[in-house]
Amino acid sequence: MPPAEMRRLTDAGLDFVRLALDPGPYLQFTGWKRDWADRFLIDTVRGFLAAGLGVIVDLHPSDLHPDYESQALTVSSRSSGFQAYLGLVSRIAGLLTEIKSEKVALELMNEPTIGSAAWQPMLEAAYKAARSRAPRLSLVLGGGNQNAVSGLTGMDTRPFADDPAVLYTFHAYDPFQFTHQGASWNAAALLADVPYPARARPLNESLDAMSRIIAQSDMKADAKPAALATATRQLESYQRSGFDRGALAKVFDEVGEWARSRTIAPQRILLGEFGARLTPASTGAAQQAERERWFRDMRELAEAKGFAWSAFTYRGSGGFALARNEVGPGLDPIVARGLGLRRMEAAPHRP
């Protein structure tokens, strides 16, 4: 990212970034390639710091190579893949320590797919690996179950209880019918024009949009009736739930109580990811207002508890980008308002 764009993020009102780092290349590269990758990481972190932004380096397994997906890396704590991962954690922690900045942190793994009990010994091993090279570096720890609240509340924090430089993270995308509508990899794949709150608009608007999506899809004709019936049940259940800000608040209350019971200060809690897809069906005035409202509710609920937050994601395809038209320049004005940020186009430029 160019330095000018980094500064514009600061001008928009952000104070840190969560920098996703795919461990695959770092685990595969050796020699000069690995040295180059290390320098690239450090230069990038220093660039954000120079722009006035803190940096959480997030070790973020991707699906670009099957050997380096989360599932492959967490087969067991004794597997060769996980042992190599521990070496990576140690090396990256050491590199970040050399920057000598209190505004830098390391997140040990994004969204481990295994359950809390299976993840716990791996989390402890990754923590020890990081601390072997970085005794005072801030570390971000998440639970199993893809960083869901249940993963956080299922974490045994006793091994980290005496470490003031540990932060705890969770991700929240409720309600999935709204945030993931139309996402091919999610149970909400066939849903469209889903409102927030659940009863913000008549059910028939969503049903009509969903019916058009299914009718126009390349799904086999004989499979469409069953798909329509399944999606209809999902929408009807969602509306009956009456999901609203109060339902979102329960998530934050649960995390807040978990932290309080363990004497963890709220400023050590990070809502590490939240976001809602922008789809072709969500461009109308009512739909835009609902999306803005969801982002505002999430931000305000996090801030009311004293939690830090990091929205997903700045750029990228898939509908979750904060940037206008997914690539920028500038922020999507709907999201910017919801997050209480200034639109980057209007932000002053510092020399």
PDB file of C-alpha atoms in Angstrom, residues 77-213:
ATOM      1  CA  SER A  77       0.126 -30.244  18.148  1.00  0.00           C
ATOM      2  CA  ARG A  78       2.808 -32.788  17.205  1.00  0.00           C
ATOM      3  CA  SER A  79       2.282 -32.689  13.442  1.00  0.00           C
ATOM      4  CA  SER A  80       5.145 -31.517  11.240  1.00  0.00           C
ATOM      5  CA  GLY A  81       2.941 -28.741   9.874  1.00  0.00           C
ATOM      6  CA  PHE A  82       2.169 -27.310  13.293  1.00  0.00           C
ATOM      7  CA  GLN A  83       5.764 -27.652  14.468  1.00  0.00           C
ATOM      8  CA  ALA A  84       6.872 -25.661  11.418  1.00  0.00           C
ATOM      9  CA  TYR A  85       4.171 -23.120  12.262  1.00  0.00           C
ATOM     10  CA  LEU A  86       5.609 -22.722  15.755  1.00  0.00           C
ATOM     11  CA  GLY A  87       8.957 -21.900  14.195  1.00  0.00           C
ATOM     12  CA  LEU A  88       7.249 -19.257  12.078  1.00  0.00           C
ATOM     13  CA  VAL A  89       5.517 -17.743  15.120  1.00  0.00           C
ATOM     14  CA  SER A  90       8.842 -17.511  16.929  1.00  0.00           C
ATOM     15  CA  ARG A  91      10.625 -15.940  13.960  1.00  0.00           C
ATOM     16  CA  ILE A  92       7.917 -13.365  13.241  1.00  0.00           C
ATOM     17  CA  ALA A  93       7.712 -12.443  16.929  1.00  0.00           C
ATOM     18  CA  GLY A  94      11.444 -11.836  16.939  1.00  0.00           C
ATOM     19  CA  LEU A  95      11.283  -9.681  13.830  1.00  0.00           C
ATOM     20  CA  LEU A  96       8.475  -7.560  15.251  1.00  0.00           C
ATOM     21  CA  THR A  97      10.343  -7.095  18.527  1.00  0.00           C
ATOM     22  CA  GLU A  98      13.263  -5.610  16.618  1.00  0.00           C
ATOM     23  CA  ILE A  99      10.976  -2.762  15.478  1.00  0.00           C
ATOM     24  CA  LYS A 100      10.822  -1.622  19.116  1.00  0.00           C
ATOM     25  CA  SER A 101       7.325  -0.167  19.043  1.00  0.00           C
ATOM     26  CA  GLU A 102       4.533  -0.562  21.574  1.00  0.00           C
ATOM     27  CA  LYS A 103       2.075  -0.098  18.692  1.00  0.00           C
ATOM     28  CA  VAL A 104       2.909  -3.489  17.143  1.00  0.00           C
ATOM     29  CA  ALA A 105       1.259  -6.805  18.065  1.00  0.00           C
ATOM     30  CA  LEU A 106       1.202 -10.375  16.753  1.00  0.00           C
ATOM     31  CA  GLU A 107      -1.992 -12.405  16.373  1.00  0.00           C
ATOM     32  CA  LEU A 108      -1.054 -16.071  16.725  1.00  0.00           C
ATOM     33  CA  MET A 109      -3.575 -17.523  14.250  1.00  0.00           C
ATOM     34  CA  ASN A 110      -6.706 -16.284  12.549  1.00  0.00           C
ATOM     35  CA  GLU A 111      -9.822 -18.433  12.961  1.00  0.00           C
ATOM     36  CA  PRO A 112      -8.483 -21.893  13.843  1.00  0.00           C
ATOM     37  CA  THR A 113     -11.161 -24.249  12.573  1.00  0.00           C
ATOM     38  CA  ILE A 114     -10.885 -26.784  15.384  1.00  0.00           C
ATOM     39  CA  GLY A 115     -12.782 -26.700  18.662  1.00  0.00           C
ATOM     40  CA  SER A 116     -11.612 -24.971  21.818  1.00  0.00           C
ATOM     41  CA  ALA A 117     -10.397 -28.106  23.592  1.00  0.00           C
ATOM     42  CA  ALA A 118      -8.270 -29.201  20.641  1.00  0.00           C
ATOM     43  CA  TRP A 119      -6.957 -25.680  20.038  1.00  0.00           C
ATOM     44  CA  GLN A 120      -5.984 -24.986  23.669  1.00  0.00           C
ATOM     45  CA  PRO A 121      -2.654 -26.931  23.723  1.00  0.00           C
ATOM     46  CA  MET A 122      -1.734 -25.481  20.319  1.00  0.00           C
ATOM     47  CA  LEU A 123      -2.529 -21.985  21.524  1.00  0.00           C
ATOM     48  CA  GLU A 124      -0.325 -22.485  24.571  1.00  0.00           C
ATOM     49  CA  ALA A 125       2.483 -23.826  22.370  1.00  0.00           C
ATOM     50  CA  ALA A 126       2.190 -20.856  19.986  1.00  0.00           C
ATOM     51  CA  TYR A 127       2.199 -18.460  22.943  1.00  0.00           C
ATOM     52  CA  LYS A 128       5.400 -20.030  24.291  1.00  0.00           C
ATOM     53  CA  ALA A 129       6.988 -19.915  20.836  1.00  0.00           C
ATOM     54  CA  ALA A 130       6.267 -16.208  20.547  1.00  0.00           C
ATOM     55  CA  ARG A 131       7.457 -15.447  24.053  1.00  0.00           C
ATOM     56  CA  SER A 132      10.744 -17.304  23.435  1.00  0.00           C
ATOM     57  CA  ARG A 133      11.765 -14.491  21.076  1.00  0.00           C
ATOM     58  CA  ALA A 134       9.557 -11.637  22.208  1.00  0.00           C
ATOM     59  CA  PRO A 135       9.081 -11.436  25.989  1.00  0.00           C
ATOM     60  CA  ARG A 136       7.146  -8.162  25.929  1.00  0.00           C
ATOM     61  CA  LEU A 137       5.530  -8.012  22.471  1.00  0.00           C
ATOM     62  CA  SER A 138       1.745  -7.638  22.580  1.00  0.00           C
ATOM     63  CA  LEU A 139       0.127 -10.928  21.549  1.00  0.00           C
ATOM     64  CA  VAL A 140      -3.457 -11.398  20.331  1.00  0.00           C
ATOM     65  CA  LEU A 141      -5.025 -14.711  21.330  1.00  0.00           C
ATOM     66  CA  GLY A 142      -8.224 -16.152  19.896  1.00  0.00           C
ATOM     67  CA  GLY A 143     -10.154 -19.293  20.701  1.00  0.00           C
ATOM     68  CA  GLY A 144     -11.122 -22.212  18.513  1.00  0.00           C
ATOM     69  CA  ASN A 145     -14.310 -22.493  16.494  1.00  0.00           C
ATOM     70  CA  GLN A 146     -13.052 -19.874  14.017  1.00  0.00           C
ATOM     71  CA  ASN A 147     -12.741 -17.193  16.691  1.00  0.00           C
ATOM     72  CA  ALA A 148     -16.433 -17.397  17.514  1.00  0.00           C
ATOM     73  CA  VAL A 149     -17.548 -16.144  20.916  1.00  0.00           C
ATOM     74  CA  SER A 150     -17.863 -19.777  22.001  1.00  0.00           C
ATOM     75  CA  GLY A 151     -14.192 -20.242  21.140  1.00  0.00           C
ATOM     76  CA  LEU A 152     -13.203 -17.303  23.311  1.00  0.00           C
ATOM     77  CA  THR A 153     -15.357 -18.266  26.280  1.00  0.00           C
ATOM     78  CA  GLY A 154     -14.099 -21.854  25.992  1.00  0.00           C
ATOM     79  CA  MET A 155     -10.471 -20.728  26.318  1.00  0.00           C
ATOM     80  CA  ASP A 156      -8.505 -21.526  29.449  1.00  0.00           C
ATOM     81  CA  THR A 157      -6.799 -18.207  30.183  1.00  0.00           C
ATOM     82  CA  ARG A 158      -4.820 -19.388  33.218  1.00  0.00           C
ATOM     83  CA  PRO A 159      -1.571 -19.954  31.252  1.00  0.00           C
ATOM     84  CA  PHE A 160      -1.656 -16.284  30.202  1.00  0.00           C
ATOM     85  CA  ALA A 161      -3.167 -14.735  33.317  1.00  0.00           C
ATOM     86  CA  ASP A 162       0.025 -13.075  34.518  1.00  0.00           C
ATOM     87  CA  ASP A 163       0.926 -11.571  31.137  1.00  0.00           C
ATOM     88  CA  PRO A 164      -0.318  -7.973  30.783  1.00  0.00           C
ATOM     89  CA  ALA A 165       0.727  -7.896  27.101  1.00  0.00           C
ATOM     90  CA  VAL A 166      -1.925 -10.432  26.046  1.00  0.00           C
ATOM     91  CA  LEU A 167      -5.060  -9.308  24.213  1.00  0.00           C
ATOM     92  CA  TYR A 168      -8.069 -11.531  23.547  1.00  0.00           C
ATOM     93  CA  THR A 169     -10.061 -11.532  20.331  1.00  0.00           C
ATOM     94  CA  PHE A 170     -13.381 -12.745  18.947  1.00  0.00           C
ATOM     95  CA  HIS A 171     -15.216 -12.372  15.638  1.00  0.00           C
ATOM     96  CA  ALA A 172     -18.921 -11.612  15.223  1.00  0.00           C
ATOM     97  CA  TYR A 173     -21.042 -11.816  12.078  1.00  0.00           C
ATOM     98  CA  ASP A 174     -24.546 -12.236  13.480  1.00  0.00           C
ATOM     99  CA  PRO A 175     -27.089 -12.510  12.030  1.00  0.00           C
ATOM    100  CA  PHE A 176     -25.586 -14.620   9.243  1.00  0.00           C
ATOM    101  CA  GLN A 177     -28.793 -14.332   7.218  1.00  0.00           C
ATOM    102  CA  PHE A 178     -28.044 -10.629   6.863  1.00  0.00           C
ATOM    103  CA  THR A 179     -24.249 -10.451   6.921  1.00  0.00           C
ATOM    104  CA  HIS A 180     -23.634 -13.412   4.604  1.00  0.00           C
ATOM    105  CA  GLN A 181     -26.638 -13.229   2.299  1.00  0.00           C
ATOM    106  CA  GLY A 182     -25.702 -14.548  -1.116  1.00  0.00           C
ATOM    107  CA  ALA A 183     -22.283 -15.844   0.004  1.00  0.00           C
ATOM    108  CA  SER A 184     -21.696 -19.079  -1.897  1.00  0.00           C
ATOM    109  CA  TRP A 185     -19.752 -20.678   0.973  1.00  0.00           C
ATOM    110  CA  ASN A 186     -22.375 -20.004   3.630  1.00  0.00           C
ATOM    111  CA  ALA A 187     -25.808 -21.340   4.588  1.00  0.00           C
ATOM    112  CA  ALA A 188     -27.221 -17.973   3.465  1.00  0.00           C
ATOM    113  CA  ALA A 189     -26.066 -18.550  -0.136  1.00  0.00           C
ATOM    114  CA  LEU A 190     -29.579 -18.372  -1.605  1.00  0.00           C
ATOM    115  CA  LEU A 191     -30.838 -15.478   0.497  1.00  0.00           C
ATOM    116  CA  ALA A 192     -31.238 -11.992  -0.957  1.00  0.00           C
ATOM    117  CA  ASP A 193     -32.508  -8.585   0.142  1.00  0.00           C
ATOM    118  CA  VAL A 194     -32.499  -9.680   3.780  1.00  0.00           C
ATOM    119  CA  PRO A 195     -33.257  -6.774   6.155  1.00  0.00           C
ATOM    120  CA  TYR A 196     -31.749  -5.732   9.458  1.00  0.00           C
ATOM    121  CA  PRO A 197     -33.395  -5.707  11.937  1.00  0.00           C
ATOM    122  CA  ALA A 198     -35.253  -8.848  10.946  1.00  0.00           C
ATOM    123  CA  ARG A 199     -38.638  -7.119  10.795  1.00  0.00           C
ATOM    124  CA  ALA A 200     -37.462  -3.873   9.213  1.00  0.00           C
ATOM    125  CA  ARG A 201     -39.334  -4.647   5.982  1.00  0.00           C
ATOM    126  CA  PRO A 202     -42.078  -7.062   4.854  1.00  0.00           C
ATOM    127  CA  LEU A 203     -41.003 -10.664   4.382  1.00  0.00           C
ATOM    128  CA  ASN A 204     -42.353 -10.805   0.845  1.00  0.00           C
ATOM    129  CA  GLU A 205     -39.639  -8.389  -0.365  1.00  0.00           C
ATOM    130  CA  SER A 206     -36.933 -10.879   0.609  1.00  0.00           C
ATOM    131  CA  LEU A 207     -38.939 -13.832  -0.681  1.00  0.00           C
ATOM    132  CA  ASP A 208     -39.422 -12.184  -4.061  1.00  0.00           C
ATOM    133  CA  ALA A 209     -35.724 -11.329  -4.393  1.00  0.00           C
ATOM    134  CA  MET A 210     -34.714 -14.821  -3.342  1.00  0.00           C
ATOM    135  CA  SER A 211     -37.122 -16.407  -5.818  1.00  0.00           C
ATOM    136  CA  ARG A 212     -35.613 -14.367  -8.649  1.00  0.00           C
ATOM    137  CA  ILE A 213     -32.086 -15.368  -7.645  1.00  0.00           C
TER     138      ILE A 213
END
